[in-house]
Amino acid sequence: MSQPTAASRDVGAQIGGGRVQRSLSWSGQRLGIWREGRLRVPVLIRVAWRTLLLVALVAGSITFVLPFAWMVSTSLKTPPQVWVQPPVWIPDPVEFQNYVKAWTVVPTPTYLKNTLVITGFSLVGHVLSSALVAYSFARLRWRLREPLFAVLIATMMLPYQVTMIPVFLLFNKIGWVNTLKPLIVPAFFGAAFYIFLLRQFFLTIPVELDEAAIMDGANPLTIWWKIMLPLAQPALGAVGIFSFMGHWNDFVGPLIYLNSTDKWTLALGVIAFRLQYTTNWEQLMAYSTMIMLPCLLVYLFFQRYFIQGIVFSGLKG
């Protein structure tokens, strides 16, 4: 094992102000320059650090992409190929009929219609109601504003399972169980996280815009509609993407409130592939791939708004 020639030694160089520059070396290889308590990392160490970071990012990406690749691969396999060991990633032959069977085994058009209704109305409700409440918390002055905002933030700490049974009893009391209303109406009362995100964005907009609008005779609702909403498009886009993905992939909510199969959503359709003694994994994976594609496309086309909304609202990092 090589020994250090000099762990730290003076190089005798004097820089401005009489400060001493020291060199840190190992086996004749200089690792860095120590100047007034600050280590100037040489190019070799910077390259090594960036390479290590790149390897970690690639490993993390593979970890997330691998299940998706296995799902797509399995959706194109024949039943015997699903259980072949070691796993075969490229199926031979490629069975595209799995997608046709997956589409026809369950009433996919009915499930698609129900999912679109729930997702569309919930998205509109979340965006409008959350933006209105966030504007009130960010720009208006009224009593109990700060305490109520603290209570709102505190509700984000409550797990969904805590409120699941009381909310179910409430909707059952008013006769909304086995309808789409419990999955749509709550969205028009906002959501704590969306309100917090939009409030943070509204705080970054100059107050002078409000004052100029008030001098022109605009009321708070007009300012919210004609000034705040157009300026908040990135944050609204982020809220829209969150809401779309949350309702499109929601499994627990429809499972609790929807009893009739004609009211089921696409997420509940995966139950139909679980038979009494076996499961059609290749058709289930084909069905899962189909219902996942809209979320993937929405994110790919609107990721610019998503990233801008996160950055401008102060949630980055």
Short mmCIF file of N, CA and C in Angstrom, two decimals, residues 7 9 13 18 40 82 96 135-136 150 170 195 225 232 234 289 301:
data_model
loop_
_atom_site.label_atom_id
_atom_site.label_comp_id
_atom_site.label_asym_id
_atom_site.label_seq_id
_atom_site.Cartn_x
_atom_site.Cartn_y
_atom_site.Cartn_z
N ALA A 7 1.24 14.62 3.74
CA ALA A 7 -0.21 14.80 3.87
C ALA A 7 -0.59 16.25 3.68
N ARG A 9 1.62 20.10 3.26
CA ARG A 9 2.88 20.80 3.39
C ARG A 9 2.77 22.16 2.74
N ALA A 13 4.32 29.41 -1.23
CA ALA A 13 3.80 30.47 -2.08
C ALA A 13 3.01 31.45 -1.25
N GLY A 18 -0.51 38.27 2.17
CA GLY A 18 0.38 37.46 2.96
C GLY A 18 -0.20 36.12 3.37
N ARG A 40 -9.53 24.05 -2.65
CA ARG A 40 -9.81 24.17 -4.09
C ARG A 40 -9.69 22.79 -4.69
N VAL A 82 -44.68 -15.93 -19.47
CA VAL A 82 -44.73 -15.06 -18.30
C VAL A 82 -43.90 -15.63 -17.16
N PHE A 96 -49.66 -9.33 -29.61
CA PHE A 96 -50.42 -8.08 -29.54
C PHE A 96 -51.89 -8.32 -29.22
N TYR A 135 -55.92 32.52 -3.20
CA TYR A 135 -55.87 33.97 -3.41
C TYR A 135 -56.33 34.72 -2.16
N SER A 136 -57.34 34.19 -1.51
CA SER A 136 -57.81 34.82 -0.28
C SER A 136 -56.74 34.79 0.81
N ALA A 150 -53.05 28.01 9.31
CA ALA A 150 -52.31 27.01 10.09
C ALA A 150 -53.12 25.72 10.24
N LEU A 170 -70.93 9.95 6.29
CA LEU A 170 -71.61 11.17 5.89
C LEU A 170 -72.26 11.01 4.51
N ILE A 195 -54.00 24.31 -2.30
CA ILE A 195 -54.15 25.68 -1.78
C ILE A 195 -52.80 26.22 -1.33
N TRP A 225 -59.74 36.77 -11.17
CA TRP A 225 -60.08 36.12 -12.44
C TRP A 225 -59.24 36.64 -13.61
N ALA A 232 -50.87 32.90 -13.05
CA ALA A 232 -50.56 31.68 -12.29
C ALA A 232 -50.68 30.42 -13.14
N PRO A 234 -48.46 28.49 -14.68
CA PRO A 234 -47.58 27.36 -14.33
C PRO A 234 -48.05 26.62 -13.08
N THR A 289 -51.03 -1.18 -18.96
CA THR A 289 -50.28 -0.31 -19.86
C THR A 289 -51.20 0.68 -20.56
N PHE A 301 -46.44 16.14 -22.14
CA PHE A 301 -46.84 17.34 -22.85
C PHE A 301 -46.89 18.58 -21.94
#
